[in-house]
Short mmCIF file of C-alpha atoms and ligand atoms in Angstrom, two decimals:
data_model
loop_
_atom_site.label_atom_id
_atom_site.label_comp_id
_atom_site.label_asym_id
_atom_site.label_seq_id
_atom_site.Cartn_x
_atom_site.Cartn_y
_atom_site.Cartn_z
CA MET A 1 159.05 -3.04 -20.67
CA THR A 2 160.28 -6.61 -19.98
CA THR A 3 163.48 -5.86 -17.97
CA PRO A 4 162.91 -6.02 -14.42
CA ARG A 5 164.67 -2.84 -12.49
CA PRO A 6 163.28 -3.70 -9.09
CA GLY A 7 162.68 -0.73 -7.04
CA ALA A 8 164.38 1.49 -9.43
CA LYS A 9 163.80 5.26 -9.30
CA GLN A 10 163.40 7.16 -12.81
CA PRO A 11 165.02 8.81 -14.55
CA ALA A 12 168.76 7.63 -14.71
CA ARG A 13 171.22 10.24 -13.75
CA ILE A 14 174.46 11.04 -15.21
CA ALA A 15 177.45 11.93 -12.99
CA THR A 16 180.38 13.21 -15.10
CA SER A 17 183.87 12.65 -13.13
CA VAL A 18 186.19 15.56 -13.40
CA LEU A 19 189.19 13.20 -12.95
CA ALA A 20 189.20 13.12 -16.69
CA ALA A 21 189.05 16.90 -17.13
CA ASP A 22 191.74 18.99 -18.57
CA LEU A 23 192.74 20.65 -14.83
CA CYS A 24 194.54 23.68 -16.58
CA TYR A 25 191.06 24.86 -17.84
CA LEU A 26 188.82 23.58 -15.01
CA ALA A 27 186.12 26.30 -14.95
CA HIS A 28 185.84 25.92 -18.73
CA GLU A 29 185.73 22.05 -18.48
CA VAL A 30 183.01 22.00 -15.76
CA GLN A 31 180.90 24.73 -17.62
CA ASP A 32 181.26 22.40 -20.91
CA ILE A 33 179.72 19.45 -19.05
CA ALA A 34 177.13 21.55 -17.29
CA ASN A 35 176.09 23.05 -20.78
CA GLY A 36 176.30 19.47 -22.12
CA GLY A 37 173.46 18.39 -19.60
CA THR A 38 175.24 16.34 -16.91
CA ASP A 39 172.92 15.82 -13.97
CA TRP A 40 175.51 15.50 -11.30
CA ILE A 41 179.52 16.33 -11.09
CA HIS A 42 181.41 13.53 -9.32
CA ILE A 43 184.75 14.27 -7.68
CA ASP A 44 187.18 11.49 -7.05
CA VAL A 45 189.34 11.99 -3.98
CA MET A 46 192.42 9.55 -3.80
CA ASP A 47 195.06 9.49 -0.96
CA GLY A 48 197.85 7.63 -2.28
CA SER A 49 197.31 4.76 0.28
CA PHE A 50 193.81 3.11 -0.42
CA VAL A 51 194.28 3.65 -3.85
CA PRO A 52 197.90 4.32 -5.61
CA PRO A 53 197.29 7.92 -6.98
CA ILE A 54 196.83 11.00 -5.13
CA THR A 55 194.20 13.58 -6.81
CA PHE A 56 192.54 16.50 -4.94
CA GLY A 57 190.91 17.46 -1.87
CA ALA A 58 188.16 19.78 -0.49
CA ASN A 59 189.61 22.55 -2.54
CA MET A 60 188.40 20.89 -5.88
CA VAL A 61 184.86 20.84 -4.39
CA GLU A 62 185.05 24.42 -3.54
CA ALA A 63 186.37 25.15 -7.02
CA VAL A 64 183.54 23.19 -8.79
CA LYS A 65 180.89 24.80 -6.62
CA LYS A 66 182.10 28.28 -7.42
CA THR A 67 181.68 27.53 -11.19
CA VAL A 68 178.32 25.63 -11.47
CA ASP A 69 175.33 24.93 -9.45
CA HIS A 70 175.24 21.16 -9.77
CA PHE A 71 174.81 18.52 -7.36
CA LEU A 72 178.23 17.66 -6.14
CA ASP A 73 178.68 13.91 -5.52
CA VAL A 74 182.19 13.19 -3.61
CA HIS A 75 183.55 9.82 -3.91
CA LEU A 76 186.09 9.43 -1.17
CA MET A 77 188.80 6.76 -1.88
CA ILE A 78 190.83 7.51 1.25
CA GLU A 79 191.56 6.02 4.54
CA GLN A 80 189.86 7.31 7.70
CA PRO A 81 187.44 9.36 5.68
CA GLU A 82 185.70 10.54 8.84
CA LYS A 83 188.65 12.92 9.49
CA HIS A 84 187.50 15.17 6.39
CA PHE A 85 183.84 15.00 6.31
CA LYS A 86 183.63 18.44 7.68
CA GLU A 87 185.92 20.19 5.22
CA PHE A 88 184.25 18.45 2.28
CA VAL A 89 180.76 19.27 3.67
CA LYS A 90 181.90 23.12 4.06
CA ALA A 91 183.26 23.26 0.49
CA GLY A 92 179.72 22.20 -0.74
CA ALA A 93 179.51 18.34 -0.95
CA GLU A 94 175.79 17.21 -1.47
CA LEU A 95 176.59 13.39 -1.24
CA ILE A 96 179.62 11.87 0.25
CA THR A 97 180.69 8.19 -0.43
CA VAL A 98 183.05 6.11 1.35
CA HIS A 99 184.35 2.73 0.88
CA GLN A 100 183.32 -0.36 3.03
CA GLU A 101 186.85 -1.55 2.77
CA VAL A 102 188.35 1.29 4.67
CA CYS A 103 185.59 1.85 7.30
CA PRO A 104 185.62 -0.92 9.92
CA HIS A 105 182.76 1.08 11.95
CA LEU A 106 180.52 1.58 8.85
CA HIS A 107 177.31 2.44 10.72
CA ARG A 108 179.34 5.26 12.55
CA SER A 109 181.03 6.49 9.50
CA LEU A 110 177.69 6.81 7.50
CA GLY A 111 175.99 8.34 10.63
CA ALA A 112 178.55 11.00 10.89
CA ILE A 113 177.89 12.10 7.24
CA LYS A 114 174.25 12.12 7.81
CA GLU A 115 174.74 14.40 10.84
CA TYR A 116 175.76 17.13 8.39
CA GLY A 117 172.36 17.05 6.96
CA ILE A 118 173.73 15.68 3.29
CA GLN A 119 173.22 12.31 1.63
CA CYS A 120 175.65 9.33 2.45
CA GLY A 121 176.76 6.51 0.05
CA VAL A 122 178.71 3.25 0.50
CA ALA A 123 180.84 2.21 -2.33
CA ILE A 124 182.20 -1.56 -2.89
CA ASN A 125 185.09 -2.63 -4.92
CA PRO A 126 184.75 -5.33 -7.55
CA ALA A 127 186.01 -7.98 -5.16
CA THR A 128 183.75 -6.91 -2.35
CA PRO A 129 180.45 -8.88 -2.03
CA VAL A 130 177.26 -7.28 -1.58
CA GLU A 131 176.95 -9.14 1.65
CA ALA A 132 179.65 -6.87 3.23
CA ILE A 133 176.97 -3.79 3.35
CA ARG A 134 173.93 -5.70 3.61
CA PRO A 135 173.75 -4.38 7.25
CA VAL A 136 173.71 -0.86 6.29
CA LEU A 137 171.49 -0.71 3.23
CA ASP A 138 168.76 0.90 5.47
CA LEU A 139 170.74 3.76 6.09
CA VAL A 140 172.18 4.86 2.92
CA ASP A 141 171.08 7.12 -0.08
CA LEU A 142 173.31 5.42 -2.51
CA VAL A 143 175.30 2.29 -3.12
CA LEU A 144 178.24 2.66 -5.50
CA VAL A 145 179.06 -0.42 -7.23
CA MET A 146 182.68 -0.08 -8.58
CA THR A 147 182.92 -1.67 -12.29
CA VAL A 148 186.71 -1.01 -12.14
CA ASN A 149 189.23 -1.37 -9.31
CA PRO A 150 189.42 2.20 -8.06
CA GLY A 151 192.54 4.41 -8.92
CA TRP A 152 192.55 5.69 -12.37
CA GLY A 153 190.09 6.73 -15.14
CA GLY A 154 190.11 4.86 -18.44
CA GLN A 155 190.22 1.38 -17.12
CA PRO A 156 188.05 -1.44 -18.92
CA PHE A 157 184.68 -2.31 -17.47
CA LEU A 158 184.46 -5.45 -15.31
CA SER A 159 181.30 -7.02 -16.46
CA SER A 160 181.54 -9.57 -13.51
CA CYS A 161 180.29 -6.59 -11.46
CA VAL A 162 176.76 -6.51 -12.99
CA GLY A 163 175.47 -9.44 -11.08
CA LYS A 164 176.01 -7.48 -7.75
CA ILE A 165 173.75 -4.63 -9.15
CA GLU A 166 170.86 -7.10 -9.60
CA GLN A 167 171.51 -8.41 -6.36
CA LEU A 168 171.11 -4.78 -5.02
CA ALA A 169 168.23 -4.03 -6.92
CA HIS A 170 166.26 -7.11 -5.74
CA LEU A 171 167.20 -6.54 -2.06
CA ARG A 172 165.96 -2.90 -2.71
CA GLN A 173 162.69 -4.11 -3.65
CA GLU A 174 162.40 -6.95 -1.16
CA LYS A 175 163.36 -4.82 1.92
CA LYS A 176 161.35 -1.80 0.33
CA LEU A 177 164.39 0.27 0.47
CA SER A 178 165.02 3.40 -1.65
CA PHE A 179 168.89 3.70 -2.19
CA GLN A 180 169.98 4.55 -5.56
CA ILE A 181 172.42 2.15 -7.33
CA GLN A 182 175.45 3.97 -8.91
CA VAL A 183 178.17 2.62 -11.10
CA ASP A 184 181.79 3.88 -11.62
CA GLY A 185 184.41 2.64 -14.03
CA GLY A 186 184.49 2.04 -17.69
CA ILE A 187 181.09 3.45 -18.32
CA GLN A 188 179.96 4.41 -21.80
CA PRO A 189 176.58 3.88 -23.62
CA GLU A 190 177.21 0.06 -24.03
CA THR A 191 178.37 -0.92 -20.60
CA GLY A 192 175.97 1.89 -19.12
CA GLN A 193 172.96 0.00 -20.62
CA LEU A 194 174.03 -3.38 -19.18
CA CYS A 195 174.20 -1.74 -15.67
CA PHE A 196 170.69 0.02 -16.47
CA ALA A 197 169.27 -3.16 -17.24
CA ALA A 198 170.40 -4.68 -14.11
CA GLY A 199 168.88 -1.88 -11.89
CA ALA A 200 171.50 1.10 -11.90
CA ASP A 201 170.29 4.71 -11.45
CA VAL A 202 173.56 6.90 -11.42
CA PHE A 203 176.00 6.56 -14.00
CA VAL A 204 179.66 8.00 -13.37
CA ALA A 205 181.52 8.64 -16.65
CA GLY A 206 184.82 10.32 -16.79
CA SER A 207 186.93 9.61 -19.81
CA TYR A 208 184.17 8.79 -22.19
CA ILE A 209 182.43 12.28 -21.76
CA PHE A 210 185.78 14.19 -21.41
CA GLY A 211 187.42 12.31 -24.01
CA SER A 212 184.80 13.09 -26.60
CA LYS A 213 185.03 16.21 -28.83
CA ASP A 214 181.16 16.82 -28.37
CA ARG A 215 180.63 16.52 -24.73
CA LYS A 216 176.90 17.31 -25.23
CA LYS A 217 176.38 14.64 -27.54
CA ALA A 218 178.33 12.16 -25.45
CA ILE A 219 176.19 12.83 -22.50
CA GLU A 220 172.78 12.60 -24.84
CA ASP A 221 174.09 9.24 -26.18
CA LEU A 222 174.68 7.77 -22.76
CA ARG A 223 171.29 9.17 -21.56
CA GLN A 224 169.63 7.53 -24.59
CA ALA A 225 171.28 4.20 -23.74
CA VAL A 226 170.45 4.20 -20.13
CA SER A 227 166.69 4.44 -20.79
CA PRO A 228 163.88 1.86 -20.66
CA GLU A 229 163.06 2.53 -24.50
CA ALA A 230 166.65 1.61 -25.57
CA VAL A 231 166.61 -1.50 -23.29
CA THR A 232 163.24 -2.62 -24.61
CA ALA A 233 164.39 -1.94 -28.26
CA ARG A 234 167.47 -4.10 -27.72
CA ILE A 235 165.46 -7.08 -26.19
CA ASN A 236 162.93 -6.94 -29.08
C1 LIG B 1 187.94 5.32 -10.87
C2 LIG B 1 187.18 6.53 -10.38
C3 LIG B 1 186.22 7.14 -11.36
C4 LIG B 1 186.90 7.51 -12.81
C5 LIG B 1 185.95 6.80 -13.79
O1 LIG B 1 188.81 5.21 -9.49
O2 LIG B 1 186.29 6.49 -9.11
O3 LIG B 1 185.16 7.85 -10.81
O4 LIG B 1 187.08 8.92 -12.95
O5 LIG B 1 186.62 7.05 -14.89
P1 LIG B 1 186.20 6.28 -16.30
O6 LIG B 1 184.82 6.82 -16.64
O7 LIG B 1 187.21 6.98 -17.30
O8 LIG B 1 186.41 4.82 -16.15
ZN1 LIG B 2 184.39 7.76 -8.78
#
């Protein structure tokens, strides 16, 4: 294995985003990806202010929780997220991720999530440098590197974000930290593999998985692409 993935935890995890599900058939859609082998379920909460669309709230977390037993990863794309932590935890969130861009008191926001006894994550938009979250890297369980500007599913992957994954992976090793690196936006086997080689551990995919007729195969193909063997085979 020639590719460096400094401090990476194995194996890679796949987090399917329900944003791309057919909400008329939510229980069926969620069961389908659970049977297909997704590791986590990613729930995108948007407020119509930090990002243009409004999606769903804690009721969606509760509905998914009732349907499957998977790890629920809640991505808050909302202003003043602290106001809502309690309701998301009560609904079943096991990881809450907030955006650096809307949290002027980031230590306080992340600490408030930890007080509920769940994992906390910090997300950065494509234009936000790693430097902006450096002071909190020892507090977080996960760093989410957005690979599109948040707001919609189905946008093209921004390869300019890959350097930030490498930067974070090196910082993780250098400072002996253990946060996971998550990527979100335009992830499919090819882009996932680029991120994996750079050091990412958790791969959020919405339209790639829900847009496939065979979701199980889509998940398997992504899992295969984000493996050390696939990266080595590509290099050699
Ligand atoms: C984008 C959301 C993503 C979205 C990804 O703002 O945070 O989680 O669901 O969708 P795809 O995989 O379609 O880019
Ligand atoms: Zn997301």
